[in-house]
XYZ file of C-alpha atoms in Angstrom:
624
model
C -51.569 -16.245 94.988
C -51.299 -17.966 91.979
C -49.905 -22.044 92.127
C -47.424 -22.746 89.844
C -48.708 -25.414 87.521
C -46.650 -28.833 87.247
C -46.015 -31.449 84.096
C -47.589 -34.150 84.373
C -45.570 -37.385 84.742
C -46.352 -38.933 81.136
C -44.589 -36.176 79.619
C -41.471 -37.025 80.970
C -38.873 -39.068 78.652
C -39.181 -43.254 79.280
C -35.134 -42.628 80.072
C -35.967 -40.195 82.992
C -38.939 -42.637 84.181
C -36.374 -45.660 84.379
C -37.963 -47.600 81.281
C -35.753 -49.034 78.337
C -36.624 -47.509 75.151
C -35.745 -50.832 72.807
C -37.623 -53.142 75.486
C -40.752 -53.190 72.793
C -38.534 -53.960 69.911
C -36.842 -57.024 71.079
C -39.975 -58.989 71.341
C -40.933 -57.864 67.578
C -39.599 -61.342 64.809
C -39.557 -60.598 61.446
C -39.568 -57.034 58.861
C -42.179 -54.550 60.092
C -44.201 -53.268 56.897
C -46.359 -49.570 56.428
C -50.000 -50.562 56.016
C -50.383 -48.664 53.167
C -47.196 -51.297 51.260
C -48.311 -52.482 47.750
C -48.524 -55.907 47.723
C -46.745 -58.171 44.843
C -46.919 -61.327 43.237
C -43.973 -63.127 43.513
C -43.338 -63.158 39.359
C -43.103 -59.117 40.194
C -40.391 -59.441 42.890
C -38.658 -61.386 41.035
C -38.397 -58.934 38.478
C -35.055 -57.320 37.949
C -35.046 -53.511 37.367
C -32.217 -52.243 35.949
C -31.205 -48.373 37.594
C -28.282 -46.385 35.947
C -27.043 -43.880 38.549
C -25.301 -40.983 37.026
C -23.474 -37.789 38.521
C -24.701 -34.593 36.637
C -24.214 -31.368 38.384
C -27.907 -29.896 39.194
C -26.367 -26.116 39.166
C -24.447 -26.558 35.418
C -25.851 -24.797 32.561
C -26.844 -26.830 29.756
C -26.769 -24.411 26.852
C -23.575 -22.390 26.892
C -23.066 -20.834 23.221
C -20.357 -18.765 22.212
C -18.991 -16.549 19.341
C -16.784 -18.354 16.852
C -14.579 -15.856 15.183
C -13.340 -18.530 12.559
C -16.947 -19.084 11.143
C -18.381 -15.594 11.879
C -21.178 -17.478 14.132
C -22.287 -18.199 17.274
C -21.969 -22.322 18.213
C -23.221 -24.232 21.024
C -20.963 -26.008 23.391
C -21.839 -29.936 23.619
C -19.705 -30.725 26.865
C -20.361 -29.280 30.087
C -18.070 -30.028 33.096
C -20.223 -32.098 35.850
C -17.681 -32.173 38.232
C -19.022 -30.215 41.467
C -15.805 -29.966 44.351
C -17.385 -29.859 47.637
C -13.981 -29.959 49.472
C -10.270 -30.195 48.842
C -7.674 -30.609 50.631
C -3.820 -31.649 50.063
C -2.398 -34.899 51.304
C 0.456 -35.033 53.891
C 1.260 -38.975 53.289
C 4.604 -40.138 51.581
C 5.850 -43.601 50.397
C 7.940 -44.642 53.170
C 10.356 -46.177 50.471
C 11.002 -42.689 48.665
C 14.041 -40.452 49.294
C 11.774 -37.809 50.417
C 10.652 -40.210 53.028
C 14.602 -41.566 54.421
C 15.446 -37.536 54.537
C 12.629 -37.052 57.072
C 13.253 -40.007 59.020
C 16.810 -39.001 59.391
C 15.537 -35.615 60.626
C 13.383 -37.361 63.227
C 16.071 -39.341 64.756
C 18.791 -36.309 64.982
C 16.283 -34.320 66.766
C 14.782 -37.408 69.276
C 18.824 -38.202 69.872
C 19.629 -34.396 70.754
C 16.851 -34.543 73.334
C 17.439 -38.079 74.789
C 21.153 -36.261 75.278
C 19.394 -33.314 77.006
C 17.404 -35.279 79.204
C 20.568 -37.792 80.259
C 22.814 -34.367 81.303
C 20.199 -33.039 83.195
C 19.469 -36.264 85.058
C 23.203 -36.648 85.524
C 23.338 -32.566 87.320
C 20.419 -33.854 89.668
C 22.172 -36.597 91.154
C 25.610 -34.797 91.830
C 23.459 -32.151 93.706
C 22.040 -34.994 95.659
C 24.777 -37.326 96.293
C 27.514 -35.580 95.707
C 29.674 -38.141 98.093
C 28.961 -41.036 96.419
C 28.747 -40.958 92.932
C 27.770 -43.982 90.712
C 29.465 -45.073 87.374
C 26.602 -44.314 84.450
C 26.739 -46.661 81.366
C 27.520 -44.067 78.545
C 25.210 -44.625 75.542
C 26.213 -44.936 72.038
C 25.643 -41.774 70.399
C 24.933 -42.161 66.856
C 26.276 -40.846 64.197
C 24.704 -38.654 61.387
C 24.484 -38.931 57.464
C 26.059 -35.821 56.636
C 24.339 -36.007 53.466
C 20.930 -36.391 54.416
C 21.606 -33.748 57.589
C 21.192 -29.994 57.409
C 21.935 -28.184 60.174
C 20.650 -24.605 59.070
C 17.382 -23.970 57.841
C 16.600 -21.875 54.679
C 13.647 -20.072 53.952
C 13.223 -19.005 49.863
C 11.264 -16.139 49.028
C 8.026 -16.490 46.842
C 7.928 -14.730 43.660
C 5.736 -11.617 43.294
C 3.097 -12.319 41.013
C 1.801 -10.140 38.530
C -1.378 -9.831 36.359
C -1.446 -9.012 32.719
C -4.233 -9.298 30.335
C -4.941 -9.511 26.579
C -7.884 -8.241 24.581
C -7.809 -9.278 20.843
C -9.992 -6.943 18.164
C -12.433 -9.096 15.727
C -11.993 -9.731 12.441
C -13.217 -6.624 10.370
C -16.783 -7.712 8.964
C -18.228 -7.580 5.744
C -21.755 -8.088 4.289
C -21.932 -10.098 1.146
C -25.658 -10.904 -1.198
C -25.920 -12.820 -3.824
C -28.376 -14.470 -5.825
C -28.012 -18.283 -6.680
C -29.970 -20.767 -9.409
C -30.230 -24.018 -10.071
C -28.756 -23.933 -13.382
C -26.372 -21.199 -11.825
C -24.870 -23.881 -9.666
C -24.926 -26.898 -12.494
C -22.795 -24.493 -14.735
C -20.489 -23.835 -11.754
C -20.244 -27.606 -11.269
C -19.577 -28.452 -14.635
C -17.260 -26.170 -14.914
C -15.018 -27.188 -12.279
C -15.090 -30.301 -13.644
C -13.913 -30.082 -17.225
C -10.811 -28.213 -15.335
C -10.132 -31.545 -13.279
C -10.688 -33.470 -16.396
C -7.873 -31.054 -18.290
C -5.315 -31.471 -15.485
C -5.892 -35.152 -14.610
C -5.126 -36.192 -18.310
C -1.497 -37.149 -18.741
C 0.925 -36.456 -21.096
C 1.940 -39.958 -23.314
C 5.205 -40.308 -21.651
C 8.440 -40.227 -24.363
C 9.939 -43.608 -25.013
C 13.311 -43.569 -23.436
C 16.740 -43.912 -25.311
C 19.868 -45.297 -25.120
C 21.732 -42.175 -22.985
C 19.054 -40.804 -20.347
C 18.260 -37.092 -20.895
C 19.748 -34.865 -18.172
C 17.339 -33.504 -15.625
C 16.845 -30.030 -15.821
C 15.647 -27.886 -12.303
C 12.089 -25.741 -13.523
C 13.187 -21.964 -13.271
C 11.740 -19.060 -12.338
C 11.002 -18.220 -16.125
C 8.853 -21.003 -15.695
C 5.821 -20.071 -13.973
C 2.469 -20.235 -16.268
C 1.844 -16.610 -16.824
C -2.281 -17.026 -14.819
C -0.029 -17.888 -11.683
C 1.979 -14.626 -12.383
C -0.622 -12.175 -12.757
C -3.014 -13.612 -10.055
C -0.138 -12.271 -7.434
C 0.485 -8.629 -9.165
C -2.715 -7.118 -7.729
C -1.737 -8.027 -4.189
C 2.202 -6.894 -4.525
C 1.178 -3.275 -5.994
C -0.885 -2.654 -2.875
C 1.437 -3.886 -0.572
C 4.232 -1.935 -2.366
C 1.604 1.300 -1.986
C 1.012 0.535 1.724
C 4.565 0.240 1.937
C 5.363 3.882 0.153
C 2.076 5.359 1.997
C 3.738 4.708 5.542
C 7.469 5.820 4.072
C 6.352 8.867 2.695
C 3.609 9.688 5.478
C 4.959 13.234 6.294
C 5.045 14.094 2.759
C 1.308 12.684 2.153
C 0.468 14.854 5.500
C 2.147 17.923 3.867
C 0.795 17.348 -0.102
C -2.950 17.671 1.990
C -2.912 19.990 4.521
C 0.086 22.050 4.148
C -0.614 25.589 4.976
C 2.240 27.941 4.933
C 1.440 30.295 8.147
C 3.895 33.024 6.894
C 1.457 33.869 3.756
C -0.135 36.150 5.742
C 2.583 38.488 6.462
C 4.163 38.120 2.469
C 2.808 40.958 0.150
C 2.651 39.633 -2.834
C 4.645 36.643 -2.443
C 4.408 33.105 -2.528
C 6.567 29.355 -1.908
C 7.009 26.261 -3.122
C 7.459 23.143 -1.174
C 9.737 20.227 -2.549
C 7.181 16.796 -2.205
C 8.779 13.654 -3.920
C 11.583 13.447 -6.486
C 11.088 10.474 -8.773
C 13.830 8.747 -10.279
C 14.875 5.141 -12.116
C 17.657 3.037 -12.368
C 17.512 2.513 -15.589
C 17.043 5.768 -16.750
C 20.461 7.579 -14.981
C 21.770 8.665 -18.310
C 18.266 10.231 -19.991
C 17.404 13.057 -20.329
C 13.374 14.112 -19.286
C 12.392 15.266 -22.679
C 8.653 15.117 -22.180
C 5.620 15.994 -19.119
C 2.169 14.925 -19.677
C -0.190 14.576 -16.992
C -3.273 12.122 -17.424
C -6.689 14.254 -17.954
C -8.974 11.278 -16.311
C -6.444 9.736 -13.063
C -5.385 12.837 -11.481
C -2.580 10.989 -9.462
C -0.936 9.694 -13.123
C 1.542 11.159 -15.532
C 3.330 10.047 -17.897
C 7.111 10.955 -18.936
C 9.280 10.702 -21.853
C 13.183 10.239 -21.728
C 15.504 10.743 -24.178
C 18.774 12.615 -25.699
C 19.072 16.126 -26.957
C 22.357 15.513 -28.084
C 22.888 14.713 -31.752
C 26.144 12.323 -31.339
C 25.321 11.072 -27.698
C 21.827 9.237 -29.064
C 20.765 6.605 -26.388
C 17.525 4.329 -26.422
C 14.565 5.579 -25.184
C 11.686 4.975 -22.273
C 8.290 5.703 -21.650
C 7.455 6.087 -17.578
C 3.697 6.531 -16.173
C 4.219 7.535 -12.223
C 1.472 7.747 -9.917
C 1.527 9.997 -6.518
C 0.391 6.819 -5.029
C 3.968 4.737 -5.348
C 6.758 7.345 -5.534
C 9.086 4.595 -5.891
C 8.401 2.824 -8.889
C 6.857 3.399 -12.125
C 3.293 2.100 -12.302
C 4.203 1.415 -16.357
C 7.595 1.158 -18.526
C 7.747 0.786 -22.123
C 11.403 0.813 -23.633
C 12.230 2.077 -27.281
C 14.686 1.968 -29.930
C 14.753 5.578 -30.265
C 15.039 8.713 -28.036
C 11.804 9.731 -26.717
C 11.113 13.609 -27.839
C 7.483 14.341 -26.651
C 3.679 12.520 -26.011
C 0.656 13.403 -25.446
C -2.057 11.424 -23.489
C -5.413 11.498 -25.160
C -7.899 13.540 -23.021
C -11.221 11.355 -23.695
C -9.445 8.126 -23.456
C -6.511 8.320 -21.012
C -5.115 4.537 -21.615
C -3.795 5.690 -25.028
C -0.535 7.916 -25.426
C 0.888 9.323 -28.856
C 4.886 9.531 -29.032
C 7.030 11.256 -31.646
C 10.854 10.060 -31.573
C 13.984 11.133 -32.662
C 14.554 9.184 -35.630
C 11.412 10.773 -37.266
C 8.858 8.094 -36.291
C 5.469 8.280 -34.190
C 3.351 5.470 -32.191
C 0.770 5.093 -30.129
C 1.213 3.115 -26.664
C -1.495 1.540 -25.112
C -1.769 0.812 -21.134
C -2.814 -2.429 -20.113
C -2.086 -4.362 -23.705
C -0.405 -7.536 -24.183
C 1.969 -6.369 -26.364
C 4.807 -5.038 -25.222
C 6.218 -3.016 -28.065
C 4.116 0.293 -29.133
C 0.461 -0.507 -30.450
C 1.031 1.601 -33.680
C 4.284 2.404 -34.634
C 5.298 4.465 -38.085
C 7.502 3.639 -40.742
C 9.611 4.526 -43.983
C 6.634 3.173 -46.167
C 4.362 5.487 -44.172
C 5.721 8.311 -44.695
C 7.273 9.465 -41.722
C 9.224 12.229 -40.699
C 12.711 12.294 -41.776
C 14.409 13.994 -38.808
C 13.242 14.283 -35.262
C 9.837 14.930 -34.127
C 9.467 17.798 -31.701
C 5.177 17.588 -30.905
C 2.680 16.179 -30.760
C -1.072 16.613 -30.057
C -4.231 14.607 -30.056
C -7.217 16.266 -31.929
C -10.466 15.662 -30.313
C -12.946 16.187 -32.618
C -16.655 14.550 -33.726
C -16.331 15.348 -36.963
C -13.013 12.559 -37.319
C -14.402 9.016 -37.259
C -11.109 7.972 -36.661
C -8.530 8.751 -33.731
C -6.462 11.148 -35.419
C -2.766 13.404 -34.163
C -0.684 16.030 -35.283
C 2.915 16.113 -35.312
C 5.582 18.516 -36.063
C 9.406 18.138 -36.686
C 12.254 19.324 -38.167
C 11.926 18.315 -41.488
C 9.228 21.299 -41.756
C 6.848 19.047 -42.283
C 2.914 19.090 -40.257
C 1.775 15.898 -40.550
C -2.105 14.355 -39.521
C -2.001 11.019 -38.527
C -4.976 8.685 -38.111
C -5.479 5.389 -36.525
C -6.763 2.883 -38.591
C -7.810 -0.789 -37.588
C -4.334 -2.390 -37.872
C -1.997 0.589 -38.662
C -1.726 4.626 -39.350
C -2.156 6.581 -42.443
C -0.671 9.778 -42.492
C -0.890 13.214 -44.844
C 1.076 16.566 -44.648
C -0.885 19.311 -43.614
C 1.444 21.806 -44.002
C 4.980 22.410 -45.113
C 6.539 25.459 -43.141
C 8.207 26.879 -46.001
C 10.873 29.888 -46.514
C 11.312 31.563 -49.753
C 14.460 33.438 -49.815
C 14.356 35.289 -53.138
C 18.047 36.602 -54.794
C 17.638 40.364 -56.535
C 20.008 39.502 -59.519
C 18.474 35.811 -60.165
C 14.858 35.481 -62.434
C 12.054 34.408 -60.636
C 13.039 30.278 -62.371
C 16.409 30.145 -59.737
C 14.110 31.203 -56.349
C 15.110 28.637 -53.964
C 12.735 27.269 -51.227
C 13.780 25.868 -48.056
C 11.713 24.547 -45.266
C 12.277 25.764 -41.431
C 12.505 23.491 -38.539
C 9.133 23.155 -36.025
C 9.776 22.712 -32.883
C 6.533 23.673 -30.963
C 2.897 23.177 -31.834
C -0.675 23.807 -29.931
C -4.212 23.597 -30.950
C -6.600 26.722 -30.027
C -8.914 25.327 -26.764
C -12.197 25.844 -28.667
C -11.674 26.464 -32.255
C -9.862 23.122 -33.449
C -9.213 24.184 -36.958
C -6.577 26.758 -35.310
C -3.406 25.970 -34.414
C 0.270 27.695 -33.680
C 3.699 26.327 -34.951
C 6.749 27.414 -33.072
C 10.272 27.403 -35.223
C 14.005 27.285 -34.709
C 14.220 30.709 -36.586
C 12.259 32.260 -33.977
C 9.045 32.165 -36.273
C 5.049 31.967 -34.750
C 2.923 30.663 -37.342
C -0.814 30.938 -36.852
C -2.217 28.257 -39.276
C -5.278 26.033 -40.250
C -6.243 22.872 -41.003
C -8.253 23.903 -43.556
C -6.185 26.430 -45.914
C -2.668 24.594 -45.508
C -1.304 26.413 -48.496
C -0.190 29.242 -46.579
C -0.390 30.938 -43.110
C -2.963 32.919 -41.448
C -0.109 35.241 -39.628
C 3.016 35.060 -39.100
C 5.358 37.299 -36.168
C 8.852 37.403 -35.726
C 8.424 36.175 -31.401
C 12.069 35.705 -30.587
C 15.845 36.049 -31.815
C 16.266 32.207 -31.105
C 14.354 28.689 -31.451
C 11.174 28.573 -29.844
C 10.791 25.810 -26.995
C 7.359 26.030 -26.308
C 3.975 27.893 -26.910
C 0.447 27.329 -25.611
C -2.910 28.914 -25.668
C -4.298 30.251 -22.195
C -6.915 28.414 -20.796
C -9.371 30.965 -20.042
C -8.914 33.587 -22.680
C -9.256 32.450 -26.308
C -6.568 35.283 -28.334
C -4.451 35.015 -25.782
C -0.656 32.293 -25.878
C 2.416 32.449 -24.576
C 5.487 31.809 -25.950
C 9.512 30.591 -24.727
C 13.268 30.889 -26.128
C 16.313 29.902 -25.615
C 16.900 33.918 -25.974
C 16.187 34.514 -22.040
C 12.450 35.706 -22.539
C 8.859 34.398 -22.503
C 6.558 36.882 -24.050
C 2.503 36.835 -23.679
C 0.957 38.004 -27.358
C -2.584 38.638 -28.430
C -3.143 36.726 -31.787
C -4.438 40.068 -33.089
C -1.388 42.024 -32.285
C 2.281 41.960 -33.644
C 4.045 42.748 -30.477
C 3.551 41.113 -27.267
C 1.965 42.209 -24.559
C 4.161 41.139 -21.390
C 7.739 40.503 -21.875
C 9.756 38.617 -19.279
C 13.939 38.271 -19.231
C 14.428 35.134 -17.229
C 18.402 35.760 -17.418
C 18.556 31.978 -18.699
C 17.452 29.996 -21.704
C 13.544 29.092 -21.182
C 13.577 25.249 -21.586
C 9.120 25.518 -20.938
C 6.835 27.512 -20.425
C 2.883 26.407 -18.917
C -0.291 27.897 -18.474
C -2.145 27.086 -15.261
C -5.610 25.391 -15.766
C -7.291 27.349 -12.838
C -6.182 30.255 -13.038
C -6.101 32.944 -16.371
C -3.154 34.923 -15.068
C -0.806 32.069 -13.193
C 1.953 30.606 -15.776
C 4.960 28.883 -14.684
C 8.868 28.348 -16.869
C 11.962 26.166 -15.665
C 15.410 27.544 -16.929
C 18.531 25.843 -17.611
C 19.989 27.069 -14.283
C 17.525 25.050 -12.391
C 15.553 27.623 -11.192
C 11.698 27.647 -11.703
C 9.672 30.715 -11.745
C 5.977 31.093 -10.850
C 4.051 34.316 -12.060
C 0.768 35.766 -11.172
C 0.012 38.510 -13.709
C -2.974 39.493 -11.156
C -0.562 40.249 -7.967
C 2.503 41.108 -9.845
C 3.333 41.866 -13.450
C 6.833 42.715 -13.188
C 8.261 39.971 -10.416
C 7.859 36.500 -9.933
C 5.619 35.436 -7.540
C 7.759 32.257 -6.322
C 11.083 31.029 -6.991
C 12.485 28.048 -6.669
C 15.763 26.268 -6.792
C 15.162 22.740 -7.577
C 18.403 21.488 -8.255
C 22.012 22.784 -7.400
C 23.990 20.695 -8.937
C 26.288 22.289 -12.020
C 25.312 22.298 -15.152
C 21.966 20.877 -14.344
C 18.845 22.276 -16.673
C 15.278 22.259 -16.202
C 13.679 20.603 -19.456
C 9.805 20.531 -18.915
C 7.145 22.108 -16.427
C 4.066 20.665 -16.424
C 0.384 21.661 -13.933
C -1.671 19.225 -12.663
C -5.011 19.664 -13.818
C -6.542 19.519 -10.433
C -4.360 19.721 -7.780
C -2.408 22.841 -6.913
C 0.426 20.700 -7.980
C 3.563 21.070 -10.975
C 5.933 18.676 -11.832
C 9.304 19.504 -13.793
C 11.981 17.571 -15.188
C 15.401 18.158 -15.510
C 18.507 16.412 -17.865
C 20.638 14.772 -15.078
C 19.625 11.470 -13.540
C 16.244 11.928 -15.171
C 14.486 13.346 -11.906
C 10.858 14.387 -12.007
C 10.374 16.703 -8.600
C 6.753 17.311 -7.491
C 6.586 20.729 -5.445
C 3.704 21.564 -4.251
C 2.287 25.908 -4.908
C 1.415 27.258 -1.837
C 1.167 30.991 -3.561
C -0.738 33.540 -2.792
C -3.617 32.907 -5.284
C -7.089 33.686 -4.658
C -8.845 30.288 -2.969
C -11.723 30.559 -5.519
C -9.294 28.793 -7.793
C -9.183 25.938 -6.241
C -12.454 25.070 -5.587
């Protein structure tokens, strides 16, 4: 059997063997020192060491950077908070001397007297159960009275308001990435430049010597404004007022690119037209649209001329260049003194537009200039045209080392016009003469008259060609070279001829309007036409599609506006369209965009240009 082993008694604690621990200590005089203590000179105690004691949080970071959306970089933060909160805790202490402190004392002492009251009646019912016989008078205390303004009887709870989260996220600033190269001398030029300008502004005018009666002050107007602080804010306005029109007309934007007319398929052989914008100008309520042209280069652009028809109702005229971009406003206005009667914008360079009016003159506008009349503008001495000018075309041709145009008007008179370095020089080309011969009279008393163009187009590859419409009804087919007479002549219609052009795609083949009702399609090798079409209302225009040989469209004087496709249907319309519905409302011009699937047609009310858009049934190759 194993004996249990005991501690021995020098293990045990000095307080359990009956010893005093600091017995030792009291005997010990003087600071103890660790053997291993440096010892000093006294010149080293005496030495004062200077210790700063500071309170930096061990746990802070000490490079914290962030993004800095104002300079695009990321920047360092210099200050970080030190301050490390171990424990907190809210203080339950009041100034004795504050109203918040004379409320709760008042509380206090109603509640201490209510139970000092409590205690004293139940004392009092003790006693009468003991000694009931002999009862003893009690002193009654003095019951105190309470504030009633600083005592509230009823206690009120308020309820906390629910608290709800919301956050914020805030997108970047769209970025950009910008290179550029940079000199020495690159940055001396800059330098000097900037400043000679401080040098320009900082010199002052001599100031006038002042008279007798001060001058009085007049406020700076509007008018004003240097013209470099004008233009600097045009750029930003236009695409503001583009935004602005892009977001107004959104649904028609949506329609003018993906429109696609689901009821095609179950048409034979027909087709629609879908209204887009109408265009229109305050200042041009009492025109009449008198010309279309749509620019060969800017797709979106077109320019159009307004006018009067009307002999004794003769108004000033205006020059308009829309764009599909801004519906509301015209991208370019130039007035006149005359009625506008047609233009033409030049195909190679699209900021130049030739005009004919309706007192016989022609000019050529330029976009962009600083002048604000007409860059070229014909005269008496230059032998314009003595009544109204009908056409005009640009000729674009190498073999002219000038910028040269044809015009036609009523004075039978084809004139050439070319653009010289600081005005126009201008020869007849042809004088559409009528002999009208008398069977009695000798061949001395023949009288020759002169009819009245109204229509002219050059062929699409041979430039020497071109066809005159006439008020008789006349097609001439003439040339610039031999303008002595005319290579043929047909009788097209019973009344004036409004417009002819040449097709597109097929070089003998033009078409032809009338106030008589028809358009006719001719070969220029045959005497009668081809196709014959009774619109049951004078033909204000007539246009050839430029992708597609067999589409043409014409606008009517009863507002109607017929699209043919001579591939579907030769004998109907292909779409039909009522543009406007007003009374006595014509249709002047009809003009194709040469890209889009897009025509444009005037009218002579309001001057309106509507834009509908052709969703026919025309082969898709087309528009490709």
């Amino acid at each position: 059997m194993l004996k249990k082993k005991g501690y021995p008694i020098k293990n045990k604690r000095k307080s359990l063997r009956g010893e005093d621990l600091y017995d030792g200590l009291a005997e010990i005089d003087g600071p103890l020192h660790p053997k291993e203590q440096l010892q000093l000179s006294d010149e080293a105690l005496k030495e004062e060491i200077t210790k700063v004691l500071t309170a930096a949080n061990p746990h802070a970071p000490d490079n914290i950077v962030r993004f800095n959306f104002k300079e695009n970089q990321y920047k360092k933060i210099p200050r970080v908070d030190q301050m490390a909160v171990h424990f907190q805790i809210d203080g339950n202490l009041i100034n004795i001397e504050s109203d918040e402190a004379k409320i709760q004392l008042g509380v206090i002492d109603s509640v201490e007297i209510a139970d000092e009251n409590s205690e004293d009646a139940e004392g009092q019912q003790e006693k009468e159960h003991k000694a009931p016989s002999a009862p003893r008078p009690t002193e009654k205390s003095a019951k105190k009275l309470v504030n009633q303004f600083n005592f509230c009887e009823h206690a009120t709870q308020t309820y906390n308001n629910a608290l709800k989260d919301h956050e914020n996220q805030t997108e970047p600033p769209a970025r950009g990435n910008f290179s550029g190269n940079i000199t020495q001398w690159s940055v001396y030029d800059f330098y000097r430049k900037e400043a000679s300008k401080k040098g320009a502004t900082s010199k002052k005018k001599p100031k006038p010597k002042r008279t007798s009666k001060p001058k009085s002050f007049n406020k700076r107007q509007a008018g004003d404004l240097s013209s470099d602080g004008i233009m600097s804010f045009i750029k930003p306005i236009k695409t503001i007022e583009r935004m602005i029109n892009q977001n107004t007309f959104d649904d028609v934007l949506q329609d003018f690119a993906f429109y696609e007319d689901a009821s095609d398929e179950f048409r034979d052989s027909l087709g629609t037209l879908l209204p887009l914008w109408k265009f229109t100008f305050e200042k041009s309520k009492k025109m009449v649209v008198t010309a279309l042209s749509w620019s060969p280069r800017y797709n979106d652009l077109f320019a159009v001329g307004l006018g009067s028809h009307e002999f004794l109702k003769q108004v000033n005229g205006m020059i308009c260049f829309y764009s599909l971009k801004n519906p509301g406003y015209p991208e370019y206005i130039f007035h006149t003194e005359s009625g506008v009667l047609c233009l033409d914008v030049h195909p190679e360079y699209p900021c130049l537009t030739c005009v004919g009016f309706y007192d016989g003159s022609v000019g050529v506008f330029k976009l962009n200039q600083e002048k604000v009349g007409p860059l070229y503008l014909s005269t008496a001495y230059a032998n314009k045209h003595t009544d109204p000018v009908w056409q005009v075309r640009w000729l674009c041709n190498s073999e002219q080392p000038n910028l040269t145009f044809f015009s036609i008007g009523s004075d039978g008179r084809v004139s050439c016009w070319s653009i010289l370095k600081e005005d126009i020089s201008c020869y007849d080309v042809l004088l559409l003469r009528t002999p009208k011969e008398s069977g009695d009279a000798p061949k001395s008393f023949q009288i020759s008259t002169y009819e009245s163009g109204t229509a002219l187009d050059f062929h699409r590859k041979e430039t020497q060609i071109f066809l005159i419409g006439t008020e008789e009804g006349m097609v001439h087919k003439c040339s610039r070279t031999y303008g002595s007479q005319y290579l043929s002549s047909l009788k097209a219609h019973n009344m004036a001829v409004y417009g002819l052009a040449w097709n597109y795609f097929h070089d003998d083949i033009f078409i032809t309007c009338s106030a008589d009702w028809t358009v006719k399609i001719w070969h220029q090798d045959k005497k009668s036409p081809v196709f014959t079409f009774d619109l049951g209302a004078p033909v204000g225009d007539v246009a050839w599609s430029p992708y597609s040989s067999t589409v043409f469209a014409a606008v009517t004087t009863d507002g109607n506006v017929r699209v043919y496709d001579l591939n579907i249907n030769k004998y109907e319309p292909l779409c039909l369209q009522m543009v406007t519905q007003k009374k006595r409302t014509k249709l002047t011009h009809v003009a194709f965009n040469p890209v889009h699937p897009v025509i444009i047609c005037g009218d002579d009310r309001l001057a309106k240009m509507d834009i509908a858009f052709l969703l026919a049934s025309l082969p898709l190759d087309i528009y490709s």
